[in-house]
Amino acid sequence: MLNLLLLLDIVPGPANAATPVPETPQGPWMGFAYFGFCAVLAVVGAIATVASPNPIRGAMGLLLMIISIAGLFLALHAQFIAAIQVIVYAGAIVVLFLFVIMLLGSDAQTPSDQRGRIPRFGAAALFAGLGLAALTLLGRTMAKPKLPGDVGSDFGSIDSIGKVLFTDMLVPFEISSALLIVAVVGAIAVARGKHGELAEKGALNK
Amino acid sequence: MIPVEYYVGLSAILFLIGGIGFLVRRNVLVALMSIEVMLNATNLALVAFNRQHAQVHTGQVLSFFVIAVAAAEAAVGLAIVLSFFRLKRTVRSDEADLLRN
């Protein structure tokens, strides 16, 4: 696996810091193929997430998109963020979604509703138009693309990210821990409701 | 080497899909998942721009914080969905009309 990643120019080789590895003949082609593979899977997963009527299929599409984006993070020399992406998103958030979908059972799938179609789809069309305008602007700059330069072998590693997190970003890091605590307490307080209400009404264990 | 613009273009496409899903779908669960799609798209853009300016790690650290906030948002959002379901027995967002009129 590591050999494959080295071949794809995803992880820097051991001797990369001192002497740049000469580009293999199939190097750029393989990189583009890897990018295209991950990008197509990500777009397919995102479309499945928003378009499937069954929320379970939507969660599976979200999982596909998250894992392909983790693959793109690897290609961008962000190994730590790729690992965090798989652990937190695929391992925690998608599982949380699946728990809630299973808890709601068949009620999680709502029938399609025709009311308010025009404002909804009008807003979506406006948003799509803005996004296409942004993509057109991006396409103009793509005429002379900027190739990113070489990076050191420790770029994006746990080592260097940890150094930044615990020196420059120490205060935001500590505040994010407070945010997570508040979120956990708030989630329990909101989901639990009043004391005994859950057992009394039996809403969740019918 | 792939130009950074390709990654940013993919990120824009994913953000577009997520935003359209959030605007069109009425299922609250799908709306929350669309928000996750949009957050992932912004993370991709952050990491791609950080690849271009590789002297610092600001983009990757910022995407780390985005992931932390996304986890908190998913926990609280799903708790609200459960609470809403207990009240209305549905997860359709247009049934949330207690504050109307």
PDB file of C-alpha atoms in Angstrom:
ATOM      1  CA  MET A   1       0.000   0.000   0.000  1.00  0.00           C
ATOM      2  CA  LEU A   2       2.793   2.377   0.916  1.00  0.00           C
ATOM      3  CA  ASN A   3       4.541   1.471  -2.315  1.00  0.00           C
ATOM      4  CA  LEU A   4       1.420   2.389  -4.234  1.00  0.00           C
ATOM      5  CA  LEU A   5       1.171   5.718  -2.423  1.00  0.00           C
ATOM      6  CA  LEU A   6       4.833   6.405  -3.143  1.00  0.00           C
ATOM      7  CA  LEU A   7       4.258   5.601  -6.793  1.00  0.00           C
ATOM      8  CA  LEU A   8       1.340   8.004  -6.916  1.00  0.00           C
ATOM      9  CA  ASP A   9       3.514  10.747  -5.418  1.00  0.00           C
ATOM     10  CA  ILE A  10       1.142  10.932  -2.464  1.00  0.00           C
ATOM     11  CA  VAL A  11       3.447  10.437   0.459  1.00  0.00           C
ATOM     12  CA  PRO A  12       6.938  11.819   0.168  1.00  0.00           C
ATOM     13  CA  GLY A  13       9.659   9.244  -0.058  1.00  0.00           C
ATOM     14  CA  PRO A  14      12.254   8.952   2.698  1.00  0.00           C
ATOM     15  CA  ALA A  15      14.960  10.695   0.706  1.00  0.00           C
ATOM     16  CA  ASN A  16      12.647  13.477  -0.458  1.00  0.00           C
ATOM     17  CA  ALA A  17      13.887  16.117   1.951  1.00  0.00           C
ATOM     18  CA  ALA A  18      17.493  16.144   0.788  1.00  0.00           C
ATOM     19  CA  THR A  19      17.293  15.232  -2.886  1.00  0.00           C
ATOM     20  CA  PRO A  20      14.099  15.614  -4.892  1.00  0.00           C
ATOM     21  CA  VAL A  21      13.013  12.332  -6.399  1.00  0.00           C
ATOM     22  CA  PRO A  22      13.084  12.501 -10.214  1.00  0.00           C
ATOM     23  CA  GLU A  23       9.607  12.354 -11.679  1.00  0.00           C
ATOM     24  CA  THR A  24       8.778   8.902 -12.955  1.00  0.00           C
ATOM     25  CA  PRO A  25       7.403   8.780 -16.505  1.00  0.00           C
ATOM     26  CA  GLN A  26       3.967   7.660 -15.386  1.00  0.00           C
ATOM     27  CA  GLY A  27       3.972   9.993 -12.361  1.00  0.00           C
ATOM     28  CA  PRO A  28       1.732  12.863 -13.508  1.00  0.00           C
ATOM     29  CA  TRP A  29      -0.615  10.564 -15.385  1.00  0.00           C
ATOM     30  CA  MET A  30      -1.113   8.398 -12.312  1.00  0.00           C
ATOM     31  CA  GLY A  31      -1.705  11.499 -10.196  1.00  0.00           C
ATOM     32  CA  PHE A  32      -4.410  12.737 -12.540  1.00  0.00           C
ATOM     33  CA  ALA A  33      -6.020   9.297 -12.654  1.00  0.00           C
ATOM     34  CA  TYR A  34      -6.066   9.164  -8.841  1.00  0.00           C
ATOM     35  CA  PHE A  35      -7.533  12.671  -8.632  1.00  0.00           C
ATOM     36  CA  GLY A  36     -10.192  11.843 -11.215  1.00  0.00           C
ATOM     37  CA  PHE A  37     -11.146   8.618  -9.464  1.00  0.00           C
ATOM     38  CA  CYS A  38     -11.537  10.293  -6.075  1.00  0.00           C
ATOM     39  CA  ALA A  39     -13.291  13.345  -7.543  1.00  0.00           C
ATOM     40  CA  VAL A  40     -15.870  11.264  -9.437  1.00  0.00           C
ATOM     41  CA  LEU A  41     -16.555   9.152  -6.343  1.00  0.00           C
ATOM     42  CA  ALA A  42     -16.921  12.283  -4.209  1.00  0.00           C
ATOM     43  CA  VAL A  43     -19.393  13.896  -6.608  1.00  0.00           C
ATOM     44  CA  VAL A  44     -21.373  10.655  -6.929  1.00  0.00           C
ATOM     45  CA  GLY A  45     -21.477  10.325  -3.140  1.00  0.00           C
ATOM     46  CA  ALA A  46     -22.603  13.927  -2.680  1.00  0.00           C
ATOM     47  CA  ILE A  47     -25.369  13.549  -5.259  1.00  0.00           C
ATOM     48  CA  ALA A  48     -26.489  10.302  -3.598  1.00  0.00           C
ATOM     49  CA  THR A  49     -26.518  12.114  -0.241  1.00  0.00           C
ATOM     50  CA  VAL A  50     -28.825  14.906  -1.298  1.00  0.00           C
ATOM     51  CA  ALA A  51     -30.940  13.080  -3.896  1.00  0.00           C
ATOM     52  CA  SER A  52     -31.786   9.671  -2.462  1.00  0.00           C
ATOM     53  CA  PRO A  53     -35.255   9.428  -0.913  1.00  0.00           C
ATOM     54  CA  ASN A  54     -34.066   6.880   1.623  1.00  0.00           C
ATOM     55  CA  PRO A  55     -31.906   8.554   4.326  1.00  0.00           C
ATOM     56  CA  ILE A  56     -29.887   5.347   4.856  1.00  0.00           C
ATOM     57  CA  ARG A  57     -28.734   5.504   1.244  1.00  0.00           C
ATOM     58  CA  GLY A  58     -28.005   9.161   1.817  1.00  0.00           C
ATOM     59  CA  ALA A  59     -25.775   8.305   4.782  1.00  0.00           C
ATOM     60  CA  MET A  60     -23.968   5.721   2.656  1.00  0.00           C
ATOM     61  CA  GLY A  61     -23.416   8.343  -0.033  1.00  0.00           C
ATOM     62  CA  LEU A  62     -22.042  10.683   2.628  1.00  0.00           C
ATOM     63  CA  LEU A  63     -19.652   7.919   3.708  1.00  0.00           C
ATOM     64  CA  LEU A  64     -18.470   7.445   0.115  1.00  0.00           C
ATOM     65  CA  MET A  65     -17.886  11.177  -0.287  1.00  0.00           C
ATOM     66  CA  ILE A  66     -16.010  11.435   3.014  1.00  0.00           C
ATOM     67  CA  ILE A  67     -13.670   8.574   2.188  1.00  0.00           C
ATOM     68  CA  SER A  68     -12.931   9.911  -1.303  1.00  0.00           C
ATOM     69  CA  ILE A  69     -12.190  13.344   0.157  1.00  0.00           C
ATOM     70  CA  ALA A  70      -9.834  11.668   2.636  1.00  0.00           C
ATOM     71  CA  GLY A  71      -8.083  10.183  -0.402  1.00  0.00           C
ATOM     72  CA  LEU A  72      -7.773  13.665  -1.913  1.00  0.00           C
ATOM     73  CA  PHE A  73      -6.337  14.915   1.399  1.00  0.00           C
ATOM     74  CA  LEU A  74      -3.655  12.233   1.100  1.00  0.00           C
ATOM     75  CA  ALA A  75      -2.813  13.483  -2.386  1.00  0.00           C
ATOM     76  CA  LEU A  76      -2.505  17.005  -0.921  1.00  0.00           C
ATOM     77  CA  HIS A  77       0.081  15.885   1.665  1.00  0.00           C
ATOM     78  CA  ALA A  78      -2.402  16.254   4.529  1.00  0.00           C
ATOM     79  CA  GLN A  79      -1.992  12.863   6.142  1.00  0.00           C
ATOM     80  CA  PHE A  80      -3.126  13.950   9.598  1.00  0.00           C
ATOM     81  CA  ILE A  81      -6.283  15.646   8.305  1.00  0.00           C
ATOM     82  CA  ALA A  82      -7.047  12.567   6.186  1.00  0.00           C
ATOM     83  CA  ALA A  83      -6.818  10.344   9.269  1.00  0.00           C
ATOM     84  CA  ILE A  84      -8.964  12.743  11.299  1.00  0.00           C
ATOM     85  CA  GLN A  85     -11.464  12.859   8.444  1.00  0.00           C
ATOM     86  CA  VAL A  86     -11.860   9.088   8.441  1.00  0.00           C
ATOM     87  CA  ILE A  87     -11.947   8.786  12.232  1.00  0.00           C
ATOM     88  CA  VAL A  88     -14.254  11.684  13.068  1.00  0.00           C
ATOM     89  CA  TYR A  89     -16.481  11.880   9.991  1.00  0.00           C
ATOM     90  CA  ALA A  90     -16.724   8.272   8.869  1.00  0.00           C
ATOM     91  CA  GLY A  91     -16.333   6.815  12.341  1.00  0.00           C
ATOM     92  CA  ALA A  92     -18.413   9.177  14.443  1.00  0.00           C
ATOM     93  CA  ILE A  93     -20.664  11.536  12.489  1.00  0.00           C
ATOM     94  CA  VAL A  94     -21.971   9.059   9.890  1.00  0.00           C
ATOM     95  CA  VAL A  95     -22.543   6.481  12.631  1.00  0.00           C
ATOM     96  CA  LEU A  96     -24.450   9.085  14.643  1.00  0.00           C
ATOM     97  CA  PHE A  97     -26.621   9.795  11.608  1.00  0.00           C
ATOM     98  CA  LEU A  98     -27.218   6.071  11.142  1.00  0.00           C
ATOM     99  CA  PHE A  99     -28.172   5.703  14.822  1.00  0.00           C
ATOM    100  CA  VAL A 100     -30.767   8.448  14.531  1.00  0.00           C
ATOM    101  CA  ILE A 101     -32.131   7.076  11.237  1.00  0.00           C
ATOM    102  CA  MET A 102     -32.466   3.617  12.787  1.00  0.00           C
ATOM    103  CA  LEU A 103     -34.073   5.111  15.886  1.00  0.00           C
ATOM    104  CA  LEU A 104     -36.704   6.852  13.799  1.00  0.00           C
ATOM    105  CA  GLY A 105     -37.310   3.726  11.719  1.00  0.00           C
ATOM    106  CA  SER A 106     -39.577   4.120   8.734  1.00  0.00           C
ATOM    107  CA  ASP A 107     -40.534   7.632   9.876  1.00  0.00           C
ATOM    108  CA  ALA A 108     -37.101   8.822   8.769  1.00  0.00           C
ATOM    109  CA  GLN A 109     -38.259   8.630   5.161  1.00  0.00           C
ATOM    110  CA  THR A 110     -40.702  11.428   4.479  1.00  0.00           C
ATOM    111  CA  PRO A 111     -43.091  11.330   1.544  1.00  0.00           C
ATOM    112  CA  SER A 112     -42.300  13.762  -1.230  1.00  0.00           C
ATOM    113  CA  ASP A 113     -44.104  17.051  -0.822  1.00  0.00           C
ATOM    114  CA  GLN A 114     -45.324  19.274  -3.619  1.00  0.00           C
ATOM    115  CA  ARG A 115     -46.120  22.294  -1.457  1.00  0.00           C
ATOM    116  CA  GLY A 116     -43.834  25.278  -1.820  1.00  0.00           C
ATOM    117  CA  ARG A 117     -42.092  23.868  -4.853  1.00  0.00           C
ATOM    118  CA  ILE A 118     -41.587  27.185  -6.620  1.00  0.00           C
ATOM    119  CA  PRO A 119     -39.760  29.073  -3.831  1.00  0.00           C
ATOM    120  CA  ARG A 120     -37.644  26.025  -3.012  1.00  0.00           C
ATOM    121  CA  PHE A 121     -36.564  25.307  -6.560  1.00  0.00           C
ATOM    122  CA  GLY A 122     -36.246  29.002  -7.325  1.00  0.00           C
ATOM    123  CA  ALA A 123     -33.824  29.403  -4.426  1.00  0.00           C
ATOM    124  CA  ALA A 124     -31.932  26.312  -5.562  1.00  0.00           C
ATOM    125  CA  ALA A 125     -31.706  27.632  -9.129  1.00  0.00           C
ATOM    126  CA  LEU A 126     -30.430  30.990  -7.866  1.00  0.00           C
ATOM    127  CA  PHE A 127     -27.832  29.234  -5.752  1.00  0.00           C
ATOM    128  CA  ALA A 128     -26.816  27.032  -8.688  1.00  0.00           C
ATOM    129  CA  GLY A 129     -26.465  30.119 -10.872  1.00  0.00           C
ATOM    130  CA  LEU A 130     -24.180  31.783  -8.351  1.00  0.00           C
ATOM    131  CA  GLY A 131     -22.121  28.608  -8.066  1.00  0.00           C
ATOM    132  CA  LEU A 132     -21.805  28.328 -11.856  1.00  0.00           C
ATOM    133  CA  ALA A 133     -20.660  31.962 -11.975  1.00  0.00           C
ATOM    134  CA  ALA A 134     -17.988  31.150  -9.375  1.00  0.00           C
ATOM    135  CA  LEU A 135     -16.933  28.094 -11.383  1.00  0.00           C
ATOM    136  CA  THR A 136     -16.661  30.221 -14.540  1.00  0.00           C
ATOM    137  CA  LEU A 137     -14.417  32.697 -12.745  1.00  0.00           C
ATOM    138  CA  LEU A 138     -12.337  29.765 -11.526  1.00  0.00           C
ATOM    139  CA  GLY A 139     -12.170  28.368 -15.052  1.00  0.00           C
ATOM    140  CA  ARG A 140     -10.599  31.622 -16.272  1.00  0.00           C
ATOM    141  CA  THR A 141      -7.754  31.334 -13.790  1.00  0.00           C
ATOM    142  CA  MET A 142      -7.394  27.689 -14.786  1.00  0.00           C
ATOM    143  CA  ALA A 143      -6.018  28.802 -18.181  1.00  0.00           C
ATOM    144  CA  LYS A 144      -2.606  29.195 -16.562  1.00  0.00           C
ATOM    145  CA  PRO A 145      -2.706  26.803 -13.642  1.00  0.00           C
ATOM    146  CA  LYS A 146      -0.306  27.192 -10.767  1.00  0.00           C
ATOM    147  CA  LEU A 147       1.496  23.982 -10.006  1.00  0.00           C
ATOM    148  CA  PRO A 148       2.205  23.668  -6.311  1.00  0.00           C
ATOM    149  CA  GLY A 149       5.873  23.437  -5.466  1.00  0.00           C
ATOM    150  CA  ASP A 150       7.674  20.718  -3.619  1.00  0.00           C
ATOM    151  CA  VAL A 151       7.068  20.296   0.069  1.00  0.00           C
ATOM    152  CA  GLY A 152       9.266  19.032   2.843  1.00  0.00           C
ATOM    153  CA  SER A 153       8.802  15.501   4.053  1.00  0.00           C
ATOM    154  CA  ASP A 154       7.225  16.671   7.325  1.00  0.00           C
ATOM    155  CA  PHE A 155       4.531  18.804   5.699  1.00  0.00           C
ATOM    156  CA  GLY A 156       1.129  17.792   7.035  1.00  0.00           C
ATOM    157  CA  SER A 157       2.501  15.192   9.408  1.00  0.00           C
ATOM    158  CA  ILE A 158       1.155  14.760  12.934  1.00  0.00           C
ATOM    159  CA  ASP A 159       4.424  16.197  14.199  1.00  0.00           C
ATOM    160  CA  SER A 160       4.198  19.535  12.453  1.00  0.00           C
ATOM    161  CA  ILE A 161       0.425  19.945  12.880  1.00  0.00           C
ATOM    162  CA  GLY A 162       0.777  19.159  16.577  1.00  0.00           C
ATOM    163  CA  LYS A 163       3.477  21.792  16.924  1.00  0.00           C
ATOM    164  CA  VAL A 164       1.218  24.425  15.390  1.00  0.00           C
ATOM    165  CA  LEU A 165      -1.780  23.273  17.449  1.00  0.00           C
ATOM    166  CA  PHE A 166       0.029  23.509  20.751  1.00  0.00           C
ATOM    167  CA  THR A 167       1.926  26.746  20.135  1.00  0.00           C
ATOM    168  CA  ASP A 168       0.223  29.268  17.850  1.00  0.00           C
ATOM    169  CA  MET A 169      -3.253  27.763  18.020  1.00  0.00           C
ATOM    170  CA  LEU A 170      -3.305  26.800  21.695  1.00  0.00           C
ATOM    171  CA  VAL A 171      -6.148  29.130  22.703  1.00  0.00           C
ATOM    172  CA  PRO A 172      -8.505  28.082  19.851  1.00  0.00           C
ATOM    173  CA  PHE A 173      -7.647  24.462  20.588  1.00  0.00           C
ATOM    174  CA  GLU A 174      -8.635  24.804  24.248  1.00  0.00           C
ATOM    175  CA  ILE A 175     -11.766  26.740  23.308  1.00  0.00           C
ATOM    176  CA  SER A 176     -12.761  23.965  20.910  1.00  0.00           C
ATOM    177  CA  SER A 177     -12.574  21.490  23.793  1.00  0.00           C
ATOM    178  CA  ALA A 178     -14.965  23.724  25.736  1.00  0.00           C
ATOM    179  CA  LEU A 179     -17.202  23.847  22.638  1.00  0.00           C
ATOM    180  CA  LEU A 180     -17.300  20.051  22.452  1.00  0.00           C
ATOM    181  CA  ILE A 181     -18.197  19.769  26.149  1.00  0.00           C
ATOM    182  CA  VAL A 182     -20.981  22.315  25.769  1.00  0.00           C
ATOM    183  CA  ALA A 183     -22.243  20.508  22.662  1.00  0.00           C
ATOM    184  CA  VAL A 184     -22.336  17.149  24.456  1.00  0.00           C
ATOM    185  CA  VAL A 185     -24.186  18.577  27.469  1.00  0.00           C
ATOM    186  CA  GLY A 186     -26.558  20.484  25.212  1.00  0.00           C
ATOM    187  CA  ALA A 187     -27.248  17.454  23.032  1.00  0.00           C
ATOM    188  CA  ILE A 188     -28.118  15.353  26.083  1.00  0.00           C
ATOM    189  CA  ALA A 189     -30.302  18.097  27.534  1.00  0.00           C
ATOM    190  CA  VAL A 190     -32.174  18.641  24.251  1.00  0.00           C
ATOM    191  CA  ALA A 191     -32.623  14.981  23.347  1.00  0.00           C
ATOM    192  CA  ARG A 192     -33.651  13.902  26.827  1.00  0.00           C
ATOM    193  CA  GLY A 193     -36.433  16.399  27.381  1.00  0.00           C
ATOM    194  CA  LYS A 194     -38.114  16.651  30.747  1.00  0.00           C
ATOM    195  CA  HIS A 195     -37.484  14.029  33.383  1.00  0.00           C
ATOM    196  CA  GLY A 196     -39.311  10.805  32.730  1.00  0.00           C
ATOM    197  CA  GLU A 197     -40.991  12.154  29.648  1.00  0.00           C
ATOM    198  CA  LEU A 198     -39.262   9.613  27.488  1.00  0.00           C
ATOM    199  CA  ALA A 199     -40.426   6.605  29.468  1.00  0.00           C
ATOM    200  CA  GLU A 200     -43.873   8.050  30.041  1.00  0.00           C
ATOM    201  CA  LYS A 201     -44.807   8.782  26.455  1.00  0.00           C
ATOM    202  CA  GLY A 202     -42.798   5.900  25.098  1.00  0.00           C
ATOM    203  CA  ALA A 203     -42.149   7.893  21.967  1.00  0.00           C
ATOM    204  CA  LEU A 204     -38.863   6.290  21.169  1.00  0.00           C
ATOM    205  CA  ASN A 205     -39.585   2.697  22.176  1.00  0.00           C
ATOM    206  CA  LYS A 206     -42.984   2.076  20.735  1.00  0.00           C
TER     207      LYS A 206
ATOM    208  CA  MET B   1       1.257  17.355  -9.766  1.00  0.00           C
ATOM    209  CA  ILE B   2      -2.301  18.509 -10.028  1.00  0.00           C
ATOM    210  CA  PRO B   3      -3.050  22.253 -10.070  1.00  0.00           C
ATOM    211  CA  VAL B   4      -4.723  23.579  -6.967  1.00  0.00           C
ATOM    212  CA  GLU B   5      -7.534  25.007  -9.088  1.00  0.00           C
ATOM    213  CA  TYR B   6      -8.794  21.503  -9.813  1.00  0.00           C
ATOM    214  CA  TYR B   7      -9.274  20.841  -6.129  1.00  0.00           C
ATOM    215  CA  VAL B   8     -10.952  24.209  -5.627  1.00  0.00           C
ATOM    216  CA  GLY B   9     -13.264  23.518  -8.577  1.00  0.00           C
ATOM    217  CA  LEU B  10     -14.224  20.146  -7.109  1.00  0.00           C
ATOM    218  CA  SER B  11     -14.807  21.854  -3.769  1.00  0.00           C
ATOM    219  CA  ALA B  12     -17.108  24.397  -5.440  1.00  0.00           C
ATOM    220  CA  ILE B  13     -19.071  21.606  -7.147  1.00  0.00           C
ATOM    221  CA  LEU B  14     -19.494  19.728  -3.861  1.00  0.00           C
ATOM    222  CA  PHE B  15     -20.545  22.911  -2.040  1.00  0.00           C
ATOM    223  CA  LEU B  16     -23.082  23.551  -4.801  1.00  0.00           C
ATOM    224  CA  ILE B  17     -24.551  20.051  -4.477  1.00  0.00           C
ATOM    225  CA  GLY B  18     -24.775  20.386  -0.699  1.00  0.00           C
ATOM    226  CA  GLY B  19     -26.376  23.830  -0.867  1.00  0.00           C
ATOM    227  CA  ILE B  20     -28.964  22.736  -3.422  1.00  0.00           C
ATOM    228  CA  GLY B  21     -29.772  19.702  -1.279  1.00  0.00           C
ATOM    229  CA  PHE B  22     -30.186  21.895   1.783  1.00  0.00           C
ATOM    230  CA  LEU B  23     -32.531  24.240  -0.068  1.00  0.00           C
ATOM    231  CA  VAL B  24     -34.629  21.605  -1.844  1.00  0.00           C
ATOM    232  CA  ARG B  25     -34.990  18.723   0.583  1.00  0.00           C
ATOM    233  CA  ARG B  26     -37.554  18.859   3.371  1.00  0.00           C
ATOM    234  CA  ASN B  27     -36.274  15.924   5.387  1.00  0.00           C
ATOM    235  CA  VAL B  28     -34.361  17.392   8.335  1.00  0.00           C
ATOM    236  CA  LEU B  29     -31.924  14.467   8.365  1.00  0.00           C
ATOM    237  CA  VAL B  30     -31.058  15.011   4.708  1.00  0.00           C
ATOM    238  CA  ALA B  31     -30.698  18.751   5.348  1.00  0.00           C
ATOM    239  CA  LEU B  32     -28.162  18.025   8.115  1.00  0.00           C
ATOM    240  CA  MET B  33     -26.279  15.642   5.810  1.00  0.00           C
ATOM    241  CA  SER B  34     -26.214  18.370   3.138  1.00  0.00           C
ATOM    242  CA  ILE B  35     -24.584  20.675   5.694  1.00  0.00           C
ATOM    243  CA  GLU B  36     -21.928  18.008   6.241  1.00  0.00           C
ATOM    244  CA  VAL B  37     -21.336  17.895   2.468  1.00  0.00           C
ATOM    245  CA  MET B  38     -20.810  21.662   2.434  1.00  0.00           C
ATOM    246  CA  LEU B  39     -18.417  21.539   5.407  1.00  0.00           C
ATOM    247  CA  ASN B  40     -16.414  18.821   3.654  1.00  0.00           C
ATOM    248  CA  ALA B  41     -16.210  20.968   0.528  1.00  0.00           C
ATOM    249  CA  THR B  42     -14.808  23.896   2.503  1.00  0.00           C
ATOM    250  CA  ASN B  43     -12.297  21.578   4.156  1.00  0.00           C
ATOM    251  CA  LEU B  44     -11.114  20.432   0.740  1.00  0.00           C
ATOM    252  CA  ALA B  45     -10.611  24.042  -0.380  1.00  0.00           C
ATOM    253  CA  LEU B  46      -8.724  24.890   2.831  1.00  0.00           C
ATOM    254  CA  VAL B  47      -6.361  21.942   2.513  1.00  0.00           C
ATOM    255  CA  ALA B  48      -5.816  22.598  -1.214  1.00  0.00           C
ATOM    256  CA  PHE B  49      -4.873  26.247  -0.610  1.00  0.00           C
ATOM    257  CA  ASN B  50      -2.604  25.147   2.204  1.00  0.00           C
ATOM    258  CA  ARG B  51      -0.857  22.853  -0.283  1.00  0.00           C
ATOM    259  CA  GLN B  52      -0.128  25.877  -2.432  1.00  0.00           C
ATOM    260  CA  HIS B  53       1.275  27.908   0.472  1.00  0.00           C
ATOM    261  CA  ALA B  54       3.218  25.093   2.029  1.00  0.00           C
ATOM    262  CA  GLN B  55       5.387  27.165   4.381  1.00  0.00           C
ATOM    263  CA  VAL B  56       2.672  27.239   7.063  1.00  0.00           C
ATOM    264  CA  HIS B  57       0.003  24.821   8.261  1.00  0.00           C
ATOM    265  CA  THR B  58      -2.791  27.340   8.804  1.00  0.00           C
ATOM    266  CA  GLY B  59      -5.249  25.778   6.349  1.00  0.00           C
ATOM    267  CA  GLN B  60      -4.867  22.281   7.727  1.00  0.00           C
ATOM    268  CA  VAL B  61      -5.228  23.487  11.316  1.00  0.00           C
ATOM    269  CA  LEU B  62      -8.315  25.476  10.344  1.00  0.00           C
ATOM    270  CA  SER B  63      -9.836  22.413   8.696  1.00  0.00           C
ATOM    271  CA  PHE B  64      -9.098  20.500  11.918  1.00  0.00           C
ATOM    272  CA  PHE B  65     -11.199  23.047  13.795  1.00  0.00           C
ATOM    273  CA  VAL B  66     -13.902  22.838  11.137  1.00  0.00           C
ATOM    274  CA  ILE B  67     -14.079  19.085  11.710  1.00  0.00           C
ATOM    275  CA  ALA B  68     -14.394  19.639  15.474  1.00  0.00           C
ATOM    276  CA  VAL B  69     -17.205  22.160  14.972  1.00  0.00           C
ATOM    277  CA  ALA B  70     -18.905  19.787  12.509  1.00  0.00           C
ATOM    278  CA  ALA B  71     -18.888  17.034  15.121  1.00  0.00           C
ATOM    279  CA  ALA B  72     -20.477  19.356  17.700  1.00  0.00           C
ATOM    280  CA  GLU B  73     -23.006  20.575  15.143  1.00  0.00           C
ATOM    281  CA  ALA B  74     -24.005  17.046  14.171  1.00  0.00           C
ATOM    282  CA  ALA B  75     -24.508  16.023  17.813  1.00  0.00           C
ATOM    283  CA  VAL B  76     -26.666  19.030  18.687  1.00  0.00           C
ATOM    284  CA  GLY B  77     -28.537  18.951  15.360  1.00  0.00           C
ATOM    285  CA  LEU B  78     -29.456  15.298  15.696  1.00  0.00           C
ATOM    286  CA  ALA B  79     -30.574  15.873  19.288  1.00  0.00           C
ATOM    287  CA  ILE B  80     -32.856  18.637  18.016  1.00  0.00           C
ATOM    288  CA  VAL B  81     -34.167  16.263  15.309  1.00  0.00           C
ATOM    289  CA  LEU B  82     -34.993  13.642  17.945  1.00  0.00           C
ATOM    290  CA  SER B  83     -36.705  16.204  20.140  1.00  0.00           C
ATOM    291  CA  PHE B  84     -38.648  17.547  17.149  1.00  0.00           C
ATOM    292  CA  PHE B  85     -39.684  14.024  16.196  1.00  0.00           C
ATOM    293  CA  ARG B  86     -40.978  13.410  19.699  1.00  0.00           C
ATOM    294  CA  LEU B  87     -43.085  16.546  19.429  1.00  0.00           C
ATOM    295  CA  LYS B  88     -44.474  16.150  15.903  1.00  0.00           C
ATOM    296  CA  ARG B  89     -43.930  12.464  15.027  1.00  0.00           C
ATOM    297  CA  THR B  90     -42.281  13.468  11.751  1.00  0.00           C
ATOM    298  CA  VAL B  91     -38.972  14.824  10.471  1.00  0.00           C
ATOM    299  CA  ARG B  92     -40.404  17.081   7.783  1.00  0.00           C
ATOM    300  CA  SER B  93     -39.019  20.547   8.248  1.00  0.00           C
ATOM    301  CA  ASP B  94     -42.202  22.372   7.217  1.00  0.00           C
ATOM    302  CA  GLU B  95     -44.017  20.796  10.151  1.00  0.00           C
ATOM    303  CA  ALA B  96     -41.886  22.997  12.412  1.00  0.00           C
ATOM    304  CA  ASP B  97     -44.420  25.808  12.595  1.00  0.00           C
ATOM    305  CA  LEU B  98     -44.877  26.323  16.332  1.00  0.00           C
ATOM    306  CA  LEU B  99     -43.630  29.907  16.087  1.00  0.00           C
ATOM    307  CA  ARG B 100     -45.755  30.770  13.045  1.00  0.00           C
ATOM    308  CA  ASN B 101     -48.256  33.672  13.429  1.00  0.00           C
TER     309      ASN B 101
END
